[in-house]
Tab-separated table of C-alpha atoms and ligand atoms in Angstrom:
chain	number	residue	atom	x	y	z
A	1	MET	CA	0.073	0.203	0.004
A	2	THR	CA	3.024	2.371	-0.502
A	3	GLU	CA	2.395	5.155	-3.144
A	4	GLY	CA	4.255	3.566	-5.647
A	5	ASN	CA	2.180	0.663	-5.825
A	6	PHE	CA	-1.033	1.882	-6.212
A	7	VAL	CA	-2.434	1.067	-9.467
A	8	ASP	CA	-5.892	2.311	-10.530
A	9	TYR	CA	-6.014	2.459	-14.247
A	10	VAL	CA	-4.782	-0.395	-16.428
A	11	LYS	CA	-5.509	-1.284	-19.995
A	12	ILE	CA	-5.458	-5.214	-20.783
A	13	ASN	CA	-5.922	-7.337	-23.814
A	14	VAL	CA	-7.913	-10.956	-23.181
A	15	THR	CA	-8.362	-13.497	-25.544
A	16	SER	CA	-10.990	-16.336	-24.874
A	17	GLY	CA	-10.748	-19.677	-26.207
A	18	ASN	CA	-12.259	-21.047	-29.735
A	19	GLY	CA	-14.850	-23.438	-29.657
A	20	GLY	CA	-13.797	-27.283	-30.327
A	21	LYS	CA	-15.203	-28.705	-33.845
A	22	GLY	CA	-18.035	-31.151	-33.972
A	23	SER	CA	-16.835	-34.352	-35.175
A	24	VAL	CA	-18.013	-36.052	-38.630
A	25	HIS	CA	-17.823	-39.835	-37.733
A	26	LEU	CA	-20.034	-43.058	-38.659
A	27	ARG	CA	-20.093	-45.629	-36.405
A	28	ARG	CA	-18.439	-48.958	-37.428
A	29	GLU	CA	-18.289	-51.932	-35.570
A	30	LYS	CA	-18.556	-55.668	-36.094
A	31	TYR	CA	-22.067	-56.771	-36.329
A	32	ILE	CA	-23.409	-53.349	-36.647
A	33	PRO	CA	-23.354	-52.600	-40.269
A	34	LYS	CA	-24.036	-48.857	-40.873
A	35	GLY	CA	-24.221	-47.898	-37.383
A	36	GLY	CA	-24.969	-44.150	-38.472
A	37	PRO	CA	-23.316	-41.126	-37.543
A	38	ASP	CA	-21.980	-40.590	-33.773
A	39	GLY	CA	-19.824	-37.569	-34.295
A	40	GLY	CA	-19.773	-35.769	-30.794
A	41	ASP	CA	-19.971	-31.899	-29.924
A	42	GLY	CA	-16.945	-29.706	-29.627
A	43	GLY	CA	-16.299	-28.144	-26.002
A	44	ARG	CA	-16.859	-24.888	-25.218
A	45	GLY	CA	-13.667	-22.448	-25.323
A	46	GLY	CA	-12.575	-21.049	-21.798
A	47	HIS	CA	-14.127	-17.859	-20.567
A	48	ILE	CA	-12.180	-15.018	-19.304
A	49	ILE	CA	-13.808	-13.770	-15.948
A	50	VAL	CA	-13.281	-11.120	-13.678
A	51	LYS	CA	-13.803	-11.994	-9.987
A	52	GLY	CA	-14.066	-9.710	-7.032
A	53	ASN	CA	-11.421	-10.110	-4.059
A	54	LYS	CA	-11.701	-8.508	-0.951
A	55	ASN	CA	-8.120	-9.094	-0.069
A	56	LEU	CA	-6.930	-6.721	-3.200
A	57	TRP	CA	-6.688	-2.916	-2.928
A	58	THR	CA	-5.226	-2.150	-6.056
A	59	LEU	CA	-4.686	-3.256	-9.698
A	60	LEU	CA	-0.929	-3.706	-9.020
A	61	GLY	CA	-1.053	-7.104	-10.278
A	62	PHE	CA	-1.969	-5.995	-13.920
A	63	LYS	CA	1.074	-3.769	-14.049
A	64	PHE	CA	3.313	-6.265	-15.132
A	65	LYS	CA	0.885	-8.950	-17.057
A	66	ARG	CA	-1.540	-7.554	-19.355
A	67	HIS	CA	-2.214	-10.271	-21.803
A	68	PHE	CA	-4.596	-12.981	-20.725
A	69	LYS	CA	-5.825	-16.001	-22.913
A	70	SER	CA	-7.873	-18.864	-22.150
A	71	GLU	CA	-7.841	-22.377	-23.555
A	72	HIS	CA	-9.781	-23.903	-26.784
A	73	GLY	CA	-12.437	-26.319	-26.338
A	74	GLU	CA	-11.404	-29.851	-27.466
A	75	HIS	CA	-12.749	-31.359	-30.438
A	76	GLY	CA	-15.661	-33.578	-30.535
A	77	SER	CA	-14.950	-37.546	-31.308
A	78	LYS	CA	-16.549	-40.503	-32.300
A	79	ASN	CA	-19.221	-42.390	-29.810
A	80	ARG	CA	-21.036	-38.987	-29.497
A	81	SER	CA	-18.144	-38.095	-27.094
A	82	THR	CA	-18.359	-34.315	-26.404
A	83	GLY	CA	-14.776	-32.374	-26.313
A	84	ALA	CA	-13.688	-30.891	-23.051
A	85	ASP	CA	-14.374	-27.446	-22.256
A	86	GLY	CA	-11.397	-25.026	-22.308
A	87	ALA	CA	-10.593	-23.717	-18.727
A	88	ASP	CA	-11.525	-20.447	-17.783
A	89	VAL	CA	-9.171	-18.139	-17.003
A	90	PHE	CA	-10.180	-15.672	-13.716
A	91	LEU	CA	-8.744	-12.396	-13.123
A	92	ASP	CA	-8.879	-11.265	-9.420
A	93	VAL	CA	-9.787	-7.686	-9.090
A	94	PRO	CA	-10.229	-5.479	-5.851
A	95	LEU	CA	-13.859	-4.537	-5.228
A	96	GLY	CA	-14.928	-1.127	-6.944
A	97	THR	CA	-13.135	-2.176	-10.402
A	98	ILE	CA	-14.947	-0.921	-13.219
A	99	VAL	CA	-14.483	-2.642	-16.304
A	100	LYS	CA	-14.778	-0.137	-19.531
A	101	ASP	CA	-14.807	-0.270	-23.332
A	102	PRO	CA	-11.586	1.631	-24.392
A	103	GLU	CA	-13.358	2.982	-27.472
A	104	THR	CA	-16.596	3.861	-26.443
A	105	ASN	CA	-15.660	4.583	-22.780
A	106	GLU	CA	-18.701	2.627	-21.978
A	107	VAL	CA	-18.929	0.989	-18.506
A	108	LEU	CA	-19.567	-2.741	-19.172
A	109	PHE	CA	-19.424	-4.033	-15.491
A	110	GLU	CA	-18.868	-3.003	-11.956
A	111	ILE	CA	-17.400	-5.501	-9.412
A	112	THR	CA	-18.473	-4.666	-6.010
A	113	THR	CA	-18.716	-7.662	-4.053
A	114	HIS	CA	-16.480	-10.575	-3.098
A	115	ASP	CA	-16.554	-13.547	-5.667
A	116	GLU	CA	-18.567	-11.811	-7.811
A	117	GLU	CA	-17.676	-12.869	-11.475
A	118	GLN	CA	-18.434	-11.129	-14.671
A	119	ILE	CA	-17.423	-12.819	-17.894
A	120	ILE	CA	-15.516	-10.153	-20.010
A	121	ALA	CA	-14.664	-12.514	-22.806
A	122	LYS	CA	-16.659	-15.575	-23.547
A	123	GLY	CA	-15.141	-18.549	-24.749
A	124	GLY	CA	-16.639	-19.597	-28.135
A	125	GLN	CA	-19.331	-22.442	-28.358
A	126	GLY	CA	-18.286	-25.992	-29.447
A	127	GLY	CA	-19.716	-27.070	-32.920
A	128	ARG	CA	-22.304	-29.737	-32.865
A	129	GLY	CA	-21.139	-33.263	-34.196
A	130	ASN	CA	-22.400	-35.114	-37.143
A	131	TRP	CA	-25.080	-37.103	-35.145
A	132	HIS	CA	-27.224	-34.081	-34.803
A	133	PHE	CA	-27.833	-33.759	-38.394
A	134	LYS	CA	-29.202	-37.090	-39.166
A	135	SER	CA	-32.712	-36.916	-40.852
A	136	PRO	CA	-34.888	-39.372	-42.961
A	137	THR	CA	-33.246	-38.117	-46.039
A	138	GLN	CA	-29.830	-37.573	-44.677
A	139	GLN	CA	-28.894	-40.736	-42.732
A	140	THR	CA	-25.439	-40.353	-42.924
A	141	PRO	CA	-24.489	-36.481	-42.879
A	142	ARG	CA	-20.948	-35.940	-43.674
A	143	TYR	CA	-21.068	-32.466	-41.808
A	144	ALA	CA	-20.836	-31.137	-38.507
A	145	GLN	CA	-20.274	-27.604	-37.099
A	146	PRO	CA	-17.114	-25.810	-36.873
A	147	GLY	CA	-16.469	-24.295	-33.226
A	148	ILE	CA	-17.173	-20.553	-32.840
A	149	PRO	CA	-14.161	-18.496	-32.253
A	150	GLY	CA	-13.278	-16.862	-29.132
A	151	GLU	CA	-13.378	-13.107	-28.785
A	152	GLU	CA	-10.343	-10.771	-28.470
A	153	LYS	CA	-10.396	-7.299	-26.964
A	154	GLN	CA	-8.961	-4.646	-25.072
A	155	LEU	CA	-10.509	-3.684	-22.013
A	156	ILE	CA	-9.812	-0.871	-19.360
A	157	LEU	CA	-9.765	-1.848	-15.796
A	158	GLU	CA	-10.446	1.199	-13.482
A	159	LEU	CA	-10.605	1.176	-9.849
A	160	LYS	CA	-12.697	3.307	-7.707
A	161	VAL	CA	-11.496	2.326	-3.951
A	162	LEU	CA	-14.588	1.007	-1.809
A	163	ALA	CA	-13.084	2.336	1.490
A	164	ASP	CA	-15.695	2.962	4.287
A	165	VAL	CA	-14.386	6.559	5.347
A	166	GLY	CA	-12.631	8.775	2.753
A	167	LEU	CA	-10.670	11.546	3.930
A	168	VAL	CA	-11.082	14.750	2.193
A	169	GLY	CA	-8.968	18.235	2.909
A	170	PHE	CA	-6.637	20.914	1.975
A	171	PRO	CA	-3.107	19.880	1.469
A	172	ASN	CA	-1.355	20.018	4.503
A	173	ALA	CA	-4.670	19.506	6.795
A	174	GLY	CA	-3.018	16.316	8.462
A	175	LYS	CA	-4.804	13.512	6.689
A	176	SER	CA	-2.061	11.214	6.173
A	177	THR	CA	-1.016	11.940	9.780
A	178	LEU	CA	-4.419	10.810	10.920
A	179	LEU	CA	-4.258	7.947	8.705
A	180	SER	CA	-1.155	6.874	10.440
A	181	VAL	CA	-2.200	6.878	13.856
A	182	LEU	CA	-5.340	5.131	13.210
A	183	THR	CA	-4.054	2.386	10.910
A	184	ALA	CA	-0.808	0.620	10.593
A	185	ALA	CA	-0.529	2.481	6.916
A	186	LYS	CA	3.028	4.366	6.980
A	187	PRO	CA	1.781	7.220	4.384
A	188	LYS	CA	4.382	9.877	3.696
A	189	ILE	CA	3.782	12.890	6.081
A	190	ALA	CA	5.533	16.332	5.604
A	191	ASP	CA	5.170	20.015	6.052
A	192	TYR	CA	4.570	20.942	2.363
A	193	GLU	CA	1.483	20.565	0.307
A	194	PHE	CA	0.868	17.582	-1.740
A	195	THR	CA	3.006	15.109	0.142
A	196	THR	CA	0.436	12.505	-0.866
A	197	LEU	CA	0.281	12.057	-4.730
A	198	LYS	CA	-1.662	8.634	-4.589
A	199	PRO	CA	-4.342	7.372	-2.223
A	200	ASN	CA	-3.467	5.446	0.497
A	201	LEU	CA	-5.501	2.840	2.532
A	202	GLY	CA	-5.443	1.818	6.011
A	203	ILE	CA	-7.468	-0.645	8.175
A	204	VAL	CA	-8.737	0.183	11.583
A	205	GLN	CA	-9.212	-2.528	14.085
A	206	TYR	CA	-11.570	-2.081	16.575
A	207	ARG	CA	-13.373	-4.174	19.331
A	208	ASP	CA	-14.386	-7.672	18.553
A	209	PHE	CA	-11.880	-8.128	15.584
A	210	GLN	CA	-13.925	-5.735	13.549
A	211	SER	CA	-12.504	-3.393	11.299
A	212	PHE	CA	-12.975	-0.692	8.410
A	213	VAL	CA	-11.175	0.868	5.660
A	214	ILE	CA	-9.985	4.417	5.477
A	215	ALA	CA	-8.781	6.085	2.501
A	216	ASP	CA	-6.432	9.001	2.340
A	217	ILE	CA	-6.287	11.085	-0.925
A	218	PRO	CA	-4.181	13.618	-2.321
A	219	GLY	CA	-5.279	16.992	-0.934
A	220	ILE	CA	-7.833	19.248	-2.912
A	221	ILE	CA	-7.587	22.939	-3.566
A	222	GLU	CA	-10.071	25.595	-4.973
A	223	GLY	CA	-10.041	25.162	-8.718
A	224	ALA	CA	-9.186	21.572	-8.551
A	225	ALA	CA	-11.824	21.126	-11.429
A	226	GLU	CA	-9.888	23.068	-13.722
A	227	GLY	CA	-7.005	21.102	-12.862
A	228	LYS	CA	-5.335	23.176	-10.072
A	229	GLY	CA	-3.107	20.915	-7.932
A	230	LEU	CA	-3.596	17.493	-8.520
A	231	GLY	CA	-6.718	18.299	-10.149
A	232	HIS	CA	-9.530	16.033	-9.040
A	233	TYR	CA	-8.564	12.765	-10.368
A	234	PHE	CA	-8.502	11.212	-7.011
A	235	LEU	CA	-12.123	12.249	-6.123
A	236	ARG	CA	-13.228	8.961	-7.558
A	237	HIS	CA	-11.493	7.086	-4.828
A	238	ILE	CA	-14.003	8.652	-2.347
A	239	GLU	CA	-16.929	8.573	-4.600
A	240	ARG	CA	-18.354	5.177	-3.085
A	241	ASN	CA	-17.340	5.943	0.561
A	242	ALA	CA	-19.797	5.211	3.007
A	243	THR	CA	-18.586	8.401	4.963
A	244	LEU	CA	-16.583	11.503	4.117
A	245	LEU	CA	-14.380	12.770	7.056
A	246	PHE	CA	-13.727	16.356	6.069
A	247	MET	CA	-10.354	17.648	7.799
A	248	VAL	CA	-10.160	21.420	8.828
A	249	PRO	CA	-6.938	22.668	10.536
A	250	ALA	CA	-7.929	23.878	14.019
A	251	ASP	CA	-5.987	27.122	13.311
A	252	SER	CA	-7.650	28.024	10.051
A	253	LYS	CA	-9.308	31.390	9.704
A	254	ASP	CA	-12.374	29.795	7.872
B	1	GTP	N1	0.782	21.037	14.867
B	1	GTP	C1	-0.025	19.986	14.058
B	1	GTP	N2	0.453	19.401	13.190
B	1	GTP	C2	0.015	18.740	12.723
B	1	GTP	C3	-1.023	17.745	13.081
B	1	GTP	N3	-1.347	16.692	12.139
B	1	GTP	C4	-0.407	17.035	11.212
B	1	GTP	N4	0.289	18.011	11.433
B	1	GTP	C5	1.495	18.021	10.736
B	1	GTP	O1	0.941	18.777	9.476
B	1	GTP	C6	1.998	18.442	8.485
B	1	GTP	C7	0.918	17.998	7.265
B	1	GTP	O2	0.688	16.708	7.397
B	1	GTP	P1	0.257	15.652	6.578
B	1	GTP	O3	-0.290	14.172	7.317
B	1	GTP	O4	1.345	15.451	5.724
B	1	GTP	O5	-1.079	16.370	5.792
B	1	GTP	P2	-1.802	15.999	4.607
B	1	GTP	O6	-3.194	16.440	4.734
B	1	GTP	O7	-1.613	14.344	4.506
B	1	GTP	O8	-1.248	16.762	3.298
B	1	GTP	P3	-0.968	16.402	1.954
B	1	GTP	O9	-0.760	14.958	1.732
B	1	GTP	O10	0.112	17.121	1.430
B	1	GTP	O11	-2.412	16.926	1.257
B	1	GTP	C8	3.006	17.493	8.845
B	1	GTP	O12	4.031	18.298	9.171
B	1	GTP	C9	2.454	17.067	10.190
B	1	GTP	O13	3.589	16.614	11.013
B	1	GTP	C10	-1.696	18.324	14.218
B	1	GTP	O14	-2.654	17.731	14.522
B	1	GTP	N5	-1.113	19.219	14.782
B	2	MG	MG1	-1.039	13.216	2.813
């Protein structure tokens, strides 16, 4: 949770698995002449799934690995055997992660609860084997469906921290100091403005092993909306906080 490790915006590439091919097979066995079509279906390609994890606080893991691929489905085979599905790939993300389309900037999903899953790239469906295509006029179809290809896309993961309490105040108000005494976090504290450049999070332990999370964000000054100071980029990290704690120095005139 040090400042350099706070990552709240990443672009990733995901490719889901192709569906397996349906099989074209005619049953041939001793004593069963003209056994008919028995080619099985292809398996589904693996999905790429984002999954909420309450133990994560940043998108740091995505800073180093940005390409994700899931397995293809296996092809169908004789005896109406269905090919195995490709394994899904799970991307663990902190609660408050938003998945966006980089082209339209549209929000596709938002992960807010632990273990919540959303498929962000669907594995292709497996093709149907030839035994499905048997009909009175076509007793031995030599045709099966190909599998449907997986999807390949770019996505943006953006984090809005879901802390319980957000600290808001002018630079130098003492926000990081308060965080440092209430929690085990060790934010940088100094007697100049904009010491804090990225959000810090801390966990406050209180009676009966309960806890809540405090978010300390960079100071905000008048005109932040026009980009003064660090602007209001970090405000999104307190947008979802249940409580906002405004810190005003006791010796301030206003
Ligand atoms: N006198 C006094 N000084 C304080 C108190 N709390 C913090 N300070 C001092 O005020 C200065 C700024 O404290 P920070 O905790 O870094 O303030 P901040 O709000 O996080 O500031 P930015 O990160 O720059 O926005 C430091 O020199 C602290 O030691 C307080 O209660 N009383
Ligand atoms: Mg600070």
